[in-house]
Amino acid sequence: MIGSGALGGTPIAEAADGALAADATFVAPGGTAFVIWSVLYIGFLALAVWQLLPVQRGNPRVRDVWWAIALSLLLNALWIATVQLGWVYVSAVVILALAVAAAVVVALSAIPPDDMTRSTVRLRT
């Protein structure tokens, strides 16, 4: 919501002196491309609530993938902060890290839970 300007801050398209505006470069996404993020954030909130349900405490998929999802969401927030601060080059590095974290989420999600518990180190809280 901060990246949209709805709850304060500058909209992403206007931040960093307009470096990410739709007309800034040939590869910049159109303004409507950012509309999807409201839907994504609602999905992230639903995922967080679902993971916190008591029935999910024993779910091996949740147990083994939660940290990668959390890392992805933290990097997403960090990207918004770096853009808001005008740090375009740092934001590019954060986006690369976010892409790696997202790939880890996808890769871990593709492993059957029984195989995952035998082949990965799980973080316990």
Tab-separated table of C-alpha atoms in Angstrom:
chain	number	residue	atom	x	y	z
A	1	MET	CA	0.000	0.000	0.000
A	2	ILE	CA	2.904	2.348	0.648
A	3	GLY	CA	4.255	1.649	-2.840
A	4	SER	CA	0.918	2.696	-4.303
A	5	GLY	CA	0.891	5.930	-2.341
A	6	ALA	CA	-2.432	4.982	-0.713
A	7	LEU	CA	-1.004	4.899	2.830
A	8	GLY	CA	1.698	7.485	2.390
A	9	GLY	CA	4.913	7.504	0.498
A	10	THR	CA	5.334	8.126	-3.177
A	11	PRO	CA	3.802	5.808	-5.773
A	12	ILE	CA	6.509	3.560	-7.260
A	13	ALA	CA	6.075	5.102	-10.715
A	14	GLU	CA	6.880	8.533	-9.278
A	15	ALA	CA	9.629	7.475	-6.845
A	16	ALA	CA	13.314	7.641	-7.725
A	17	ASP	CA	12.723	10.645	-9.976
A	18	GLY	CA	10.368	8.609	-12.159
A	19	ALA	CA	12.993	5.977	-13.023
A	20	LEU	CA	10.305	3.281	-12.871
A	21	ALA	CA	7.541	5.221	-14.607
A	22	ALA	CA	5.785	3.608	-17.562
A	23	ASP	CA	7.472	5.983	-20.002
A	24	ALA	CA	10.935	5.934	-18.377
A	25	THR	CA	12.398	3.174	-20.571
A	26	PHE	CA	11.356	0.806	-23.313
A	27	VAL	CA	11.080	-2.068	-20.841
A	28	ALA	CA	9.240	-0.253	-18.040
A	29	PRO	CA	5.866	-1.815	-17.271
A	30	GLY	CA	2.705	0.148	-17.947
A	31	GLY	CA	0.960	1.763	-15.010
A	32	THR	CA	-1.738	-0.890	-14.985
A	33	ALA	CA	0.894	-3.583	-14.350
A	34	PHE	CA	1.081	-2.426	-10.744
A	35	VAL	CA	-2.653	-2.922	-10.146
A	36	ILE	CA	-2.073	-6.649	-9.658
A	37	TRP	CA	-0.147	-5.986	-6.450
A	38	SER	CA	-3.304	-5.217	-4.479
A	39	VAL	CA	-4.587	-8.686	-5.363
A	40	LEU	CA	-1.202	-10.235	-4.551
A	41	TYR	CA	-1.042	-8.587	-1.126
A	42	ILE	CA	-4.540	-9.876	-0.308
A	43	GLY	CA	-3.286	-13.338	-1.312
A	44	PHE	CA	-0.179	-12.940	0.883
A	45	LEU	CA	-2.386	-12.003	3.830
A	46	ALA	CA	-4.648	-15.013	3.181
A	47	LEU	CA	-1.570	-17.283	2.997
A	48	ALA	CA	-0.274	-15.921	6.309
A	49	VAL	CA	-3.624	-16.544	8.016
A	50	TRP	CA	-3.863	-20.036	6.487
A	51	GLN	CA	-0.370	-20.926	7.736
A	52	LEU	CA	-1.270	-19.786	11.249
A	53	LEU	CA	-4.323	-22.041	11.499
A	54	PRO	CA	-3.891	-24.775	14.129
A	55	VAL	CA	-4.529	-27.501	11.545
A	56	GLN	CA	-1.442	-26.350	9.602
A	57	ARG	CA	0.978	-26.770	12.523
A	58	GLY	CA	1.741	-30.329	11.491
A	59	ASN	CA	1.813	-29.613	7.759
A	60	PRO	CA	5.314	-30.530	6.492
A	61	ARG	CA	4.951	-28.250	3.461
A	62	VAL	CA	4.294	-25.205	5.657
A	63	ARG	CA	7.055	-26.227	8.059
A	64	ASP	CA	9.653	-26.548	5.293
A	65	VAL	CA	8.739	-23.606	3.035
A	66	TRP	CA	7.677	-20.840	5.446
A	67	TRP	CA	11.150	-19.304	5.725
A	68	ALA	CA	11.511	-18.887	1.946
A	69	ILE	CA	8.087	-17.248	1.703
A	70	ALA	CA	8.937	-14.915	4.590
A	71	LEU	CA	12.264	-14.021	2.955
A	72	SER	CA	10.478	-13.249	-0.305
A	73	LEU	CA	7.991	-10.958	1.437
A	74	LEU	CA	10.756	-9.180	3.367
A	75	LEU	CA	12.710	-8.620	0.158
A	76	ASN	CA	9.562	-7.252	-1.469
A	77	ALA	CA	9.222	-4.710	1.353
A	78	LEU	CA	12.936	-3.894	1.092
A	79	TRP	CA	12.543	-3.274	-2.650
A	80	ILE	CA	9.740	-0.786	-2.019
A	81	ALA	CA	11.898	0.965	0.597
A	82	THR	CA	14.914	1.207	-1.711
A	83	VAL	CA	12.804	2.665	-4.510
A	84	GLN	CA	11.170	5.124	-2.117
A	85	LEU	CA	14.662	6.246	-1.093
A	86	GLY	CA	15.669	6.659	-4.743
A	87	TRP	CA	18.278	3.898	-4.641
A	88	VAL	CA	17.575	2.501	-8.108
A	89	TYR	CA	20.756	0.414	-8.386
A	90	VAL	CA	20.295	-1.069	-4.915
A	91	SER	CA	16.686	-1.832	-5.829
A	92	ALA	CA	17.941	-3.815	-8.829
A	93	VAL	CA	20.108	-5.960	-6.541
A	94	VAL	CA	17.132	-6.479	-4.210
A	95	ILE	CA	14.967	-7.513	-7.183
A	96	LEU	CA	17.575	-10.102	-8.171
A	97	ALA	CA	17.604	-11.451	-4.604
A	98	LEU	CA	13.795	-11.467	-4.662
A	99	ALA	CA	13.828	-13.476	-7.891
A	100	VAL	CA	16.163	-16.033	-6.286
A	101	ALA	CA	13.951	-16.242	-3.185
A	102	ALA	CA	10.864	-16.728	-5.367
A	103	ALA	CA	12.657	-19.485	-7.289
A	104	VAL	CA	13.495	-21.186	-3.982
A	105	VAL	CA	9.819	-21.029	-2.961
A	106	VAL	CA	8.808	-22.622	-6.253
A	107	ALA	CA	11.554	-25.264	-6.046
A	108	LEU	CA	10.719	-26.197	-2.459
A	109	SER	CA	7.023	-26.320	-3.285
A	110	ALA	CA	7.715	-28.808	-6.070
A	111	ILE	CA	9.399	-31.299	-3.727
A	112	PRO	CA	6.978	-33.817	-2.201
A	113	PRO	CA	6.794	-33.135	1.565
A	114	ASP	CA	8.077	-36.618	2.478
A	115	ASP	CA	11.189	-36.145	0.328
A	116	MET	CA	11.707	-32.613	1.603
A	117	THR	CA	11.859	-33.591	5.255
A	118	ARG	CA	14.542	-36.158	4.508
A	119	SER	CA	16.683	-33.992	2.225
A	120	THR	CA	16.613	-30.469	3.679
A	121	VAL	CA	17.594	-28.837	6.905
A	122	ARG	CA	14.551	-27.318	8.554
A	123	LEU	CA	14.631	-24.224	10.703
A	124	ARG	CA	12.720	-24.694	13.940
A	125	THR	CA	11.096	-21.933	15.933
